[in-house]
Coordinates of C-alpha atoms in Angstrom, one line a residue:
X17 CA 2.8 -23.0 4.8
X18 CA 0.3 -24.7 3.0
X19 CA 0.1 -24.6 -0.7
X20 CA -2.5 -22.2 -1.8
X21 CA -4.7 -24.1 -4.6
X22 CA -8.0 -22.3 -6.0
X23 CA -10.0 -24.7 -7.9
X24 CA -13.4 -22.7 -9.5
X25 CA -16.0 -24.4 -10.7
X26 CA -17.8 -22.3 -14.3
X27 CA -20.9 -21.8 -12.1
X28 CA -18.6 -20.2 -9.6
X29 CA -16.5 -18.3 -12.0
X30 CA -19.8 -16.7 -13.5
X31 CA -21.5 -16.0 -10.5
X32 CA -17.8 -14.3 -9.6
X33 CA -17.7 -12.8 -12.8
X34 CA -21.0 -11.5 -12.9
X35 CA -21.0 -10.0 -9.4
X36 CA -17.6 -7.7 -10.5
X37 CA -20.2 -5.5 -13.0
X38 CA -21.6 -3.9 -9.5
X39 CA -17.9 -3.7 -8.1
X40 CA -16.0 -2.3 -10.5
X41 CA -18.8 0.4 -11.4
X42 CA -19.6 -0.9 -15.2
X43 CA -23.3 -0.2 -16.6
X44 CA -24.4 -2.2 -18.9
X45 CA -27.3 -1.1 -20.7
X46 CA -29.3 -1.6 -24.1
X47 CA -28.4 1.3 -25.5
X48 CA -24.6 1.5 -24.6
X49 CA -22.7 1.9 -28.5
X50 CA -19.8 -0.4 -27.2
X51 CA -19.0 -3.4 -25.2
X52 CA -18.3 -3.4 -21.8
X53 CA -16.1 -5.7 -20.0
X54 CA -17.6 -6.5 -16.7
X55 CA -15.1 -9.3 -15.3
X56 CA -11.8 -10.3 -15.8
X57 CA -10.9 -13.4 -13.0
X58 CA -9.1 -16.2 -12.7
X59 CA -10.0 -19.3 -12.8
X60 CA -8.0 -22.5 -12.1
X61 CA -5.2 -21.8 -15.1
X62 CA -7.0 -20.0 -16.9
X63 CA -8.4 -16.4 -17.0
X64 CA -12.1 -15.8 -17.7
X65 CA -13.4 -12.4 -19.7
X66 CA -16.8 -11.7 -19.1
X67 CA -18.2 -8.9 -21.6
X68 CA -21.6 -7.3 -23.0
X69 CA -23.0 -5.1 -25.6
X70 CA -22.7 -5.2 -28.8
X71 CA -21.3 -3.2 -31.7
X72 CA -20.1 -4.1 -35.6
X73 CA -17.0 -5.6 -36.7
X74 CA -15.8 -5.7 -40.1
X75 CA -14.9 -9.5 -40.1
X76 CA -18.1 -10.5 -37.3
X77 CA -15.6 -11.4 -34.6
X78 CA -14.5 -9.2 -31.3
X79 CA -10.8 -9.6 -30.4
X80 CA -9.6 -9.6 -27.0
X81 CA -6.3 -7.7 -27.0
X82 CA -3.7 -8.1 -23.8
X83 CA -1.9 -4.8 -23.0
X84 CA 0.8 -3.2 -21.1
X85 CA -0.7 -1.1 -18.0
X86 CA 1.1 1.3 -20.2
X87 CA 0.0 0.7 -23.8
X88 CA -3.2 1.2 -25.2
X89 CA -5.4 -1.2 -27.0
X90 CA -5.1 -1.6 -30.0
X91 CA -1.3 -2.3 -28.6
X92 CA -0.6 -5.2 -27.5
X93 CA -1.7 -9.1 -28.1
X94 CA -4.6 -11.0 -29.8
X95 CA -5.1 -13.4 -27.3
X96 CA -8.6 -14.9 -28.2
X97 CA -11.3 -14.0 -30.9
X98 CA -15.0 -14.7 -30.8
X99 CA -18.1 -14.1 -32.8
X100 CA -20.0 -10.2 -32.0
X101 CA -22.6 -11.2 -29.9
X102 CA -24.5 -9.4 -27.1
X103 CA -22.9 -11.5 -24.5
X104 CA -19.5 -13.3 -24.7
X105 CA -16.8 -15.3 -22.4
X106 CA -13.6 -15.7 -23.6
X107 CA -11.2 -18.0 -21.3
X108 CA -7.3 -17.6 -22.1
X109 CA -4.6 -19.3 -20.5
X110 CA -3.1 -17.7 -17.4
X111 CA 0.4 -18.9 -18.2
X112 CA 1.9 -17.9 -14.5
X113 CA 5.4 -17.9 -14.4
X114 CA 5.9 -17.9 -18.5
X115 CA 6.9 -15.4 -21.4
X116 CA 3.1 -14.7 -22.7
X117 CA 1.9 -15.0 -19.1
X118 CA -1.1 -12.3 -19.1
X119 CA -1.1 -11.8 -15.0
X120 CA -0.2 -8.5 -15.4
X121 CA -2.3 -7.6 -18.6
X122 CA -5.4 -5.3 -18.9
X123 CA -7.8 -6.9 -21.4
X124 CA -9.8 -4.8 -23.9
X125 CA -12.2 -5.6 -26.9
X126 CA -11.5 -4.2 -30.1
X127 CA -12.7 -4.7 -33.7
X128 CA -12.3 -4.1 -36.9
X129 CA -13.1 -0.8 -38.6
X130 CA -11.9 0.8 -42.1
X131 CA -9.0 -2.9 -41.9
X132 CA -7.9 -1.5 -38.8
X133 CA -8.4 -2.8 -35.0
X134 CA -9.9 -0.1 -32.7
X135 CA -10.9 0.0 -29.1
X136 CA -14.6 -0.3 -28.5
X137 CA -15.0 -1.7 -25.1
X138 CA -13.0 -0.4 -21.9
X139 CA -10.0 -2.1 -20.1
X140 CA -9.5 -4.2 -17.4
X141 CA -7.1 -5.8 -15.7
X142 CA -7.3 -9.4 -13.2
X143 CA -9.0 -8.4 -9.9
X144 CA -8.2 -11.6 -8.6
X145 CA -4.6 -12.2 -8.5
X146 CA -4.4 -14.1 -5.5
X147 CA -6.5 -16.9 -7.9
X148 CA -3.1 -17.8 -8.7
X149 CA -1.3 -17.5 -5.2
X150 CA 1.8 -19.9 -4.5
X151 CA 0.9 -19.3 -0.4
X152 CA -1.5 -18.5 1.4
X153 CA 0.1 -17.0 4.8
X154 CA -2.0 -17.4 8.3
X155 CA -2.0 -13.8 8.8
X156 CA -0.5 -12.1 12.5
X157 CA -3.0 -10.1 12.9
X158 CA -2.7 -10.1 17.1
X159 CA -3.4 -6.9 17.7
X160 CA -2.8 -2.7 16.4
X161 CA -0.3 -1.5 18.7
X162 CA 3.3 -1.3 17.0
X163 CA 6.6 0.4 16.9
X164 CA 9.0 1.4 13.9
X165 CA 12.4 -0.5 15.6
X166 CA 15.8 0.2 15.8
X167 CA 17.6 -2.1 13.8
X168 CA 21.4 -1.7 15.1
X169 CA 22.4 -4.9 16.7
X170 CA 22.9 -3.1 20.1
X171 CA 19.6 -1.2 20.4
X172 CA 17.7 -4.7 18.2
X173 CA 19.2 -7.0 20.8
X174 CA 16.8 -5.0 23.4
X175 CA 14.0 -6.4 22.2
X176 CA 11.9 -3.3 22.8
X177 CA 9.2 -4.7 20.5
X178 CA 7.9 -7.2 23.0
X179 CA 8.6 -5.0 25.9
X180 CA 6.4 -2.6 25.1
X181 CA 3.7 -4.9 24.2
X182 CA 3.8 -4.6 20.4
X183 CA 2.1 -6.9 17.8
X184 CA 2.9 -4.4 14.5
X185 CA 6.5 -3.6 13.5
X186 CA 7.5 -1.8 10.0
X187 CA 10.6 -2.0 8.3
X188 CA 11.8 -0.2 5.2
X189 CA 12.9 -1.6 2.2
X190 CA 14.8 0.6 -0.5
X191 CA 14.8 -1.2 -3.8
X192 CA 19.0 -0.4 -4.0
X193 CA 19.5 -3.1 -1.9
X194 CA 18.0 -5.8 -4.4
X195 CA 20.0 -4.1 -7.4
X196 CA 23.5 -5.0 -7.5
X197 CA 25.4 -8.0 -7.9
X198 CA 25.1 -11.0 -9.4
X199 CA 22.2 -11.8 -7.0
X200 CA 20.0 -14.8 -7.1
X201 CA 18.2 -15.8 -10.0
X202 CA 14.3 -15.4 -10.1
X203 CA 11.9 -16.2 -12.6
X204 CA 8.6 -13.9 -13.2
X205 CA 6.9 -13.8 -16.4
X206 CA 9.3 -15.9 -18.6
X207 CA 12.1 -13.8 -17.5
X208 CA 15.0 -14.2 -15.3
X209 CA 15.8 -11.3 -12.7
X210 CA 18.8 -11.6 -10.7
X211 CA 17.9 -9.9 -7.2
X212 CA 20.5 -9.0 -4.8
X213 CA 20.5 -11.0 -1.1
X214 CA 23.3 -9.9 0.6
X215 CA 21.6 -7.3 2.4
X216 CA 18.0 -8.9 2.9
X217 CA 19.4 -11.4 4.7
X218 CA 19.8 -9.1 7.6
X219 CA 16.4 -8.5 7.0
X220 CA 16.0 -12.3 7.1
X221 CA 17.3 -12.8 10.8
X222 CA 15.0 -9.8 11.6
X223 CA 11.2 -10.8 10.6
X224 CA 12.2 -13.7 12.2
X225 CA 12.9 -12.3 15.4
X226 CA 9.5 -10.3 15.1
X227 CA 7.6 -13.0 13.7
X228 CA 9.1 -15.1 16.6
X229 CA 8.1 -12.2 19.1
X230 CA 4.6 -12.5 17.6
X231 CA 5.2 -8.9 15.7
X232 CA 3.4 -9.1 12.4
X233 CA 5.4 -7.1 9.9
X234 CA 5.0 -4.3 7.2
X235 CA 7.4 -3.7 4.5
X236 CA 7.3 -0.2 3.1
X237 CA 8.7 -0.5 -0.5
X238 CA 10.8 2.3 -1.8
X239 CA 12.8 3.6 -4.7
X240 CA 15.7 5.5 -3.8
X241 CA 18.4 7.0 -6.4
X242 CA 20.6 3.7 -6.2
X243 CA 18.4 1.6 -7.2
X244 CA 18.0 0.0 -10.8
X245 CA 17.2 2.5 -13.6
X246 CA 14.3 0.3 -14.4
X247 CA 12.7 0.6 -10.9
X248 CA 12.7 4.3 -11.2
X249 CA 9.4 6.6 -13.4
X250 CA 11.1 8.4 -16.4
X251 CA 9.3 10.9 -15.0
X252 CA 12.0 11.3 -12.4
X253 CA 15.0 11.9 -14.8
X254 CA 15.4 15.1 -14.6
X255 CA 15.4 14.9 -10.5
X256 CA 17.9 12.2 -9.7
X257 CA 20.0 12.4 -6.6
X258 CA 17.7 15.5 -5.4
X259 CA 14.8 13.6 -3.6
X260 CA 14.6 11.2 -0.4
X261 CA 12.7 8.2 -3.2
X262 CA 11.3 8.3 -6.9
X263 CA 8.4 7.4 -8.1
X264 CA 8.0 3.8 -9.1
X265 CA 8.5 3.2 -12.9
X266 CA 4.5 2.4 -14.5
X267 CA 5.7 4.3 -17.8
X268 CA 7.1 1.2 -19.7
X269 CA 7.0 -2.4 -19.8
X270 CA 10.1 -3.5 -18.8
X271 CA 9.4 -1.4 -15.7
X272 CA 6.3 -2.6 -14.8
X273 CA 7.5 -6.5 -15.4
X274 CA 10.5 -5.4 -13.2
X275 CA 8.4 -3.9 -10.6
X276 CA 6.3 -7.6 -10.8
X277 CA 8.9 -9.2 -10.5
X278 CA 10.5 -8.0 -7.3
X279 CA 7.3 -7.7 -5.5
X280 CA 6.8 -11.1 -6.8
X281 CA 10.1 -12.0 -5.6
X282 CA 9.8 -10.3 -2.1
X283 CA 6.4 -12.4 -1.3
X284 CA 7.2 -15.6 -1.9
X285 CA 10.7 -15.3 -0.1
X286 CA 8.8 -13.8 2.9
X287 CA 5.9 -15.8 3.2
X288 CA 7.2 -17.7 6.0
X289 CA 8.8 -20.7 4.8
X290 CA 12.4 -20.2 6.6
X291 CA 13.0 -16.3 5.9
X292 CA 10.4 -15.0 7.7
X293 CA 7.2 -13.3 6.8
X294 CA 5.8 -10.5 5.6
X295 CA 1.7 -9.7 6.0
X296 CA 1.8 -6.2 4.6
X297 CA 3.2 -4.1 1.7
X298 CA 2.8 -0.4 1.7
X299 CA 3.7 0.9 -2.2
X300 CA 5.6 3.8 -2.1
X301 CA 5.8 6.4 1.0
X302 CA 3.3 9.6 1.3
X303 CA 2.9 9.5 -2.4
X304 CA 0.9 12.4 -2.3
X305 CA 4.0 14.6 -1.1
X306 CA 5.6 13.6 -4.9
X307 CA 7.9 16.6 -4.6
X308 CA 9.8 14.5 -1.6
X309 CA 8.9 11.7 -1.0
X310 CA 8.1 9.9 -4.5
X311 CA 9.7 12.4 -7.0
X312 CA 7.6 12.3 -10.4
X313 CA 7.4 15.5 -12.5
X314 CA 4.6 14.2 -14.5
X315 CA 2.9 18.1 -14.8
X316 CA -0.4 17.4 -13.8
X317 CA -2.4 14.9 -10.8
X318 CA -3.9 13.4 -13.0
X319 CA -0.8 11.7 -15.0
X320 CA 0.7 11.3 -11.7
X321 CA -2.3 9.0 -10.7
X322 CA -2.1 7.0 -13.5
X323 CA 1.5 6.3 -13.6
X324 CA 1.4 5.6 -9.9
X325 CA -1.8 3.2 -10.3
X326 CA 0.3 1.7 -13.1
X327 CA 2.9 0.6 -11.0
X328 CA 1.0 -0.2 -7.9
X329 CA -1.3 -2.6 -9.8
X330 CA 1.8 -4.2 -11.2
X331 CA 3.0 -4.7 -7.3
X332 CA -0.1 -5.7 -6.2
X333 CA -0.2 -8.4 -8.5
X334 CA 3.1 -9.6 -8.0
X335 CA 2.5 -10.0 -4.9
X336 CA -1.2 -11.5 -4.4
X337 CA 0.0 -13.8 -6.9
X338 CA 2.6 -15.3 -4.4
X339 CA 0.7 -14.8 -0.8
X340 CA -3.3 -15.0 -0.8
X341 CA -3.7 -13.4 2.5
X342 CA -0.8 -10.3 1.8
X343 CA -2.8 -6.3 2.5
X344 CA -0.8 -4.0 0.3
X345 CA -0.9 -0.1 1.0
X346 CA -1.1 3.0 -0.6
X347 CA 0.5 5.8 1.4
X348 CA -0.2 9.4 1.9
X349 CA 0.4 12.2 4.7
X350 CA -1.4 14.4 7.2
X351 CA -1.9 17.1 4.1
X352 CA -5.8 16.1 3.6
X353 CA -7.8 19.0 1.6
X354 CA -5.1 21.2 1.3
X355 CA -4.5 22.3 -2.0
X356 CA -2.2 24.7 -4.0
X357 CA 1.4 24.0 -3.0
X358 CA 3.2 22.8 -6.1
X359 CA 5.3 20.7 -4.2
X360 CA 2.2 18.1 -3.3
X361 CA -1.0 17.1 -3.5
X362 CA -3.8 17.0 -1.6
X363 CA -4.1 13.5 0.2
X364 CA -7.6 13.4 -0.4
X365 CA -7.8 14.4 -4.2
X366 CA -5.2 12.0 -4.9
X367 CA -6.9 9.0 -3.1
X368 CA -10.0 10.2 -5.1
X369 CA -7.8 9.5 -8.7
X370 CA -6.5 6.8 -7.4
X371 CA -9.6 4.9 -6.4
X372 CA -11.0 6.1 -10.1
X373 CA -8.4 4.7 -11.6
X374 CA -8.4 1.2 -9.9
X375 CA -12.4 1.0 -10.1
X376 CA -12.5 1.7 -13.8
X377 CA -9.9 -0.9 -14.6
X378 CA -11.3 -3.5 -12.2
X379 CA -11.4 -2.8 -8.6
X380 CA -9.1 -4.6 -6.0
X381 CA -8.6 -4.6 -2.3
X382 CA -6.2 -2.1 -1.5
X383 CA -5.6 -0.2 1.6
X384 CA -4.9 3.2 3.0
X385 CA -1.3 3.6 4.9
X386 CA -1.4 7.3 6.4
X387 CA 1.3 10.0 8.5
X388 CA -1.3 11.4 10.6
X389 CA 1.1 13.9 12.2
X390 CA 0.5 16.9 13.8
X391 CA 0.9 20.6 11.9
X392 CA 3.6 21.6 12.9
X393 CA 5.7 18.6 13.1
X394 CA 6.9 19.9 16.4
X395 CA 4.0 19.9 18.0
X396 CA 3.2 17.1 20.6
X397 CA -0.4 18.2 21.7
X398 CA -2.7 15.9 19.3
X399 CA -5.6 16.9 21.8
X400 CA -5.6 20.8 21.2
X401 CA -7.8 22.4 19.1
X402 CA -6.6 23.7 15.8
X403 CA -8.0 26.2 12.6
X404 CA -6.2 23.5 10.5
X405 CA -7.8 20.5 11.9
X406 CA -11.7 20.1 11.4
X407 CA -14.3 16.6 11.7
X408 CA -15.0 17.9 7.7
X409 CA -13.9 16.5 4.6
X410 CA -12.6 20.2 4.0
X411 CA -10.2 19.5 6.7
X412 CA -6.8 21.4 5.8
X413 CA -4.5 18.6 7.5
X414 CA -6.1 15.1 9.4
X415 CA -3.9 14.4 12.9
X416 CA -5.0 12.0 15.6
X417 CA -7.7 14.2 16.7
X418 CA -9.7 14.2 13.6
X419 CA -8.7 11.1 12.2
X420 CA -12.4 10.2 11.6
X421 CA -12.4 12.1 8.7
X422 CA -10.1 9.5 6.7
X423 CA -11.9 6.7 7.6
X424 CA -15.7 8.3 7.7
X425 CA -14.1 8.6 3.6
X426 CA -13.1 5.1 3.2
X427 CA -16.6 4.5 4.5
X428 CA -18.4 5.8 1.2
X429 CA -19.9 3.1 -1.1
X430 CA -17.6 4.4 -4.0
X431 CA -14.1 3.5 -1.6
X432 CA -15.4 -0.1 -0.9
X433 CA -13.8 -3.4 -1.4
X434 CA -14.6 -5.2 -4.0
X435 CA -16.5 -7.8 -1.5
X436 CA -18.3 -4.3 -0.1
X437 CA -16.0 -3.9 3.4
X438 CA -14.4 -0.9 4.3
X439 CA -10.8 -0.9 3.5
X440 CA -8.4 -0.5 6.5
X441 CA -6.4 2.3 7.4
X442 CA -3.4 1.8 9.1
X443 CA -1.2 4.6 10.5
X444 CA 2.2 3.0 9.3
X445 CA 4.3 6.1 10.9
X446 CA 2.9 8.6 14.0
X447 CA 5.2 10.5 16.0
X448 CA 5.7 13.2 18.6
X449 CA 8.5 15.5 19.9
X450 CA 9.8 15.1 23.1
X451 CA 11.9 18.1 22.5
X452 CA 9.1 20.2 24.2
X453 CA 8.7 18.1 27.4
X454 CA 9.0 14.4 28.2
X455 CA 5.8 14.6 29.7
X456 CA 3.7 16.1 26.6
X457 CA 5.3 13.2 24.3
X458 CA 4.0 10.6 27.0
X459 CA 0.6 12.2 26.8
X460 CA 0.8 12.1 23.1
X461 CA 1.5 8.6 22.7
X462 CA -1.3 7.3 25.2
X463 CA -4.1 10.0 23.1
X464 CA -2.5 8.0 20.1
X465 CA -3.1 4.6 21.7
X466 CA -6.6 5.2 22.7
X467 CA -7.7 6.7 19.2
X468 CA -6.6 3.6 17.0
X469 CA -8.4 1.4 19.9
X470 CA -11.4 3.0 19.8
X471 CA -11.4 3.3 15.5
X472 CA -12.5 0.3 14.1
X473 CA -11.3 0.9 10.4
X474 CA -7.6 1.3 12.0
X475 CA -5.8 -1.7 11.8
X476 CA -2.2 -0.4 13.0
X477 CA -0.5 2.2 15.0
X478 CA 2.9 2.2 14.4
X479 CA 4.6 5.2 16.8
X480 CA 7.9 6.4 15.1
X481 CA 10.2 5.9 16.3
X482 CA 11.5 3.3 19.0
X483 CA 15.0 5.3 19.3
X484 CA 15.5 8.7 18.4
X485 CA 17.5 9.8 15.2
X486 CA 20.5 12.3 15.0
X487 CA 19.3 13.6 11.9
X488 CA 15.5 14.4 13.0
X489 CA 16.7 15.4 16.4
X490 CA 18.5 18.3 13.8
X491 CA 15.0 18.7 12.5
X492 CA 13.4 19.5 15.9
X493 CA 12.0 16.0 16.1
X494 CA 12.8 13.9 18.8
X495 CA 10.0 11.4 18.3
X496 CA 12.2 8.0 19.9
X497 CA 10.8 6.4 22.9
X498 CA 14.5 6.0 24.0
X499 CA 16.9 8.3 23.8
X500 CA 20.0 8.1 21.3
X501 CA 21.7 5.9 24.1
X502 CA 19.0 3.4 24.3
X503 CA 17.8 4.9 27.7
X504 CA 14.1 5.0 28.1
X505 CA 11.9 8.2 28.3
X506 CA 8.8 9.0 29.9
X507 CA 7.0 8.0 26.9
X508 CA 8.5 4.4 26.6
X509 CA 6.6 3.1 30.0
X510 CA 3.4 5.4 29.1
X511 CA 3.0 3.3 25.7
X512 CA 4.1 0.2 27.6
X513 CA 1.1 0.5 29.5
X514 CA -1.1 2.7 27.4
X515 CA -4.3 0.4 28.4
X516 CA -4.0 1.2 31.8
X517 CA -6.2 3.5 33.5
X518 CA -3.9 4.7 35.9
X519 CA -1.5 5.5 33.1
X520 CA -4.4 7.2 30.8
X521 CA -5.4 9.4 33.6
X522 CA -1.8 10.6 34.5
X523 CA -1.4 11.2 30.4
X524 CA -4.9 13.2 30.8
X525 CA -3.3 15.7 34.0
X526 CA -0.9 16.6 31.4
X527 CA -2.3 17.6 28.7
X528 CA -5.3 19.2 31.3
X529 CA -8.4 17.3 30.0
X530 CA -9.9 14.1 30.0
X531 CA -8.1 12.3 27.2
X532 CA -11.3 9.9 26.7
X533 CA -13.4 13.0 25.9
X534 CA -11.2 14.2 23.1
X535 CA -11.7 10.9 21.0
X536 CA -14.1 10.3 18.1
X537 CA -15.1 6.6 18.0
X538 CA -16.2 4.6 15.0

């Protein structure tokens, strides 16, 4: 891998700097009362602070405070000062890698009023992380179709993953398995972590073997109840050991830096330098079902956003800071516009906080990982018409069929990148039954196939699973390709050859209509 260097010259920087107002959403207009900052980027070693507007300070001089995701200016750091003018730069040291490093800092104005610093511009954090990247990973982006494996050694040493024609794998990654022991030392921010590698060196021997099998891979980070008390949102206390995973901690510092840290951690050791590599990091799983799958009792969405941007920013930093070229992932479910249940939230109102959240404090290029399963989970007919499934943005639930409607949402100016492209949805777990017929999961998987081809905002379709599992099999989900013995089902040689016509018309006989008729392009 080559060493990623980002040398940026002040005309540059500006131009950068100045082109983040429009990004990010900030106005900045005559009459505003405060200061705005419209830029916050890296730059070589340093970090450049582009603001304007103007308002009084009791000693003439703004002061550019670094704060916790967590804290709110005033708290925090007087990092530079400068005289109140209607336009100002500050530059600061970036510091990567030391005790007052500011790569994880939001940066906001504040002056002096009645001998007392106050607020009077908004906050924002570095939207340019990667400025500082370590790597820069050649991505393996060879194709969509993909598989979540089996990893046993007997069902792994199948290699179904190339078989079937797979470029995408996912693996899953609960933050337990970095917690205990004496681990190996790892610097982030001044301080040293000690991250467990007995287990990820498993994981090790596997990304190789995708990499190797020209799988690009996605790790799916998670915390579950064994994991470090640090990792886990005080938010979850009062839930421990009753959830599947636990929302990641974004309520205090030493959580955030933790979190940092491990992603940090994680992308550098998997940016393809011996231990394999990872391209893509999905935050969390189905965050929107919090009741579940990340357990937070925060009382209200809009706490829960926050805490959840908190953290993700923190991970997202950690790692763009280490690989360039990494896509990192929120993750929500097939509950779209459904509202009400106090055991979740709607997929689409949380996405909408989310992306509020990230814009207002200085937009980034995240991602949308999604469960487009069907409702029920038992059914295997993605095709069929459904009350619950609609081409609106009032749609209950999203499945395969309607699919469109996520990505016709990414599509709005106000969910752009911050270079104005249309972040990519990947389905990072889609699965059907075979409990109700062989032949109807076949179908399913081949509908599955020819919707993500013909989408181009989907980026990945990763069918789950490649075996089936014991405990969803309990669950009336038999979603393997293979049986629990390995053997292959109907559905492992229709995905095989999901591109073939042949195949797509014996997949349409089953589920009696013409499969290519039932899909939305974009």
């Amino acid at each position: 891998m080559r060493k990623f260097k980002r040398l940026v010259s002040a005309i540059m920087t500006l131009a950068l700097v100045a082109s983040l107002y429009v990004a990010t959403g900030n106005t900045i207009t005559a009459e505003a009362a405060g200061v705005t900052i419209g830029g916050v980027v890296i730059s070589g070693s340093d970090v450049v602070i582009a603001a304007s507007g103007t308002t009084s300070s009791e000693d003439g001089l703004y002061h550019l405070i670094a704060s916790d995701a967590c804290e709110s200016a005033p708290s925090g750091t007087d990092v530079a000062q400068a005289a109140v003018a209607a336009s100002t730069t500050f530059t600061v040291p970036l510091n990567k890698g030391n005790a007052n490093s500011v790569l994880l800092k939001k940066f906001t104005i504040c002056v002096m009023k009645g001998g007392v610093l106050s607020a009077a511009s908004n906050s924002m954090f570095i939207t340019n992380p990667e400025g500082c990247a370590t790597y820069a990973c050649n991505r393996m982006d060879y194709g969509k179709k993909g598989i979540l494996p089996a990893l046993e050694t007997y069902q792994a040493n199948q290699n179904r993953p190339k078989d079937l024609g797979c470029t995408q794998v996912t693996l899953t990654l609960p933050l337990s398995w970095i917690t205990n022991g004496a681990g190996t030392p790892y610097t982030f921010n001044g301080q040293t972590y000690h991250f467990e590698t007995a287990k990820l060196s498993g994981f090790d021997f596997s990304l190789r073997k995708y990499n190797s099998q020209g799988c690009q891979v996605t790790l799916i980070i998670v915390a579950d109840a064994g994991a470090n008390a640090t990792f886990i949102s005080p938010y979850a206390a009062d839930g421990l050991g009753l959830h599947n995973y636990y929302g990641l901690n974004g309520a205090n510092s030493d959580g955030l830096n933790m979190l940092g840290a491990a992603a940090s951690f994680l992308a550098n050791r998997w940016s393809g330098r011996g231990f394999g590599q990872v391209d893509n990091f999905i935050i969390g799983n189905e965050v929107n079902a919090w009741t579940d799958w990340n357990y937070m009792n925060c009382g209200s969405i809009d706490v829960y956003a926050q805490q959840y941007a908190n953290a993700f920013r923190a991970m997202y930093n950690g790692i763009k800071s280490e690989n360039a070229n990494a896509n990192v992932y929120i993750c929500t479910d097939q509950q779209w516009a459904k509202a009400g249940a106090s055991y979740y939230y709607a997929g689409k109102t949380l996405i909408e906080k989310f992306n509020s959240i990230i814009k207002s404090q200085g937009n980034i290029d995240w991602r949308l990982a999604t469960h487009a399963y069907m409702t029920p989970l038992t059914s295997a007919t993605p095709w069929a018409s459904s009350s619950y499934l609609t081409h609106s943005q009032s749609s209950p639930y999203i499945s395969l069929q309607n699919i469109d409607v996520v990505t016709d949402f990414m599509c709005q100016s106000d969910y752009l990148s911050p270079t104005g492209a249309v972040r990519t949805v990947k389905l990072s777990e889609q699965g059907y039954t075979s409990l109700t017929g062989e032949e109807y999961q076949a179908a399913a998987v081949v509908y599955a196939y020819l919707v993500a081809m013909n989408n181009s905002y989907i980026d990945g379709l990763i069918i789950s699973r490649e075996v089936d599992s014991t405990a969803e099999i309990a669950q009336g989900l038999a979603n393997g390709l293979c049986n629990v013995d390995g053997s292959h089902k109907l559905s492992y040689s229709y995905y095989q050859n999901a591109s073939d016509p042949n195949i797509i018309a014996q997949a349409s006989a089953i589920a009696g209509v013409d499969l290519t008729t039932k899909i939305t392009a974009r």
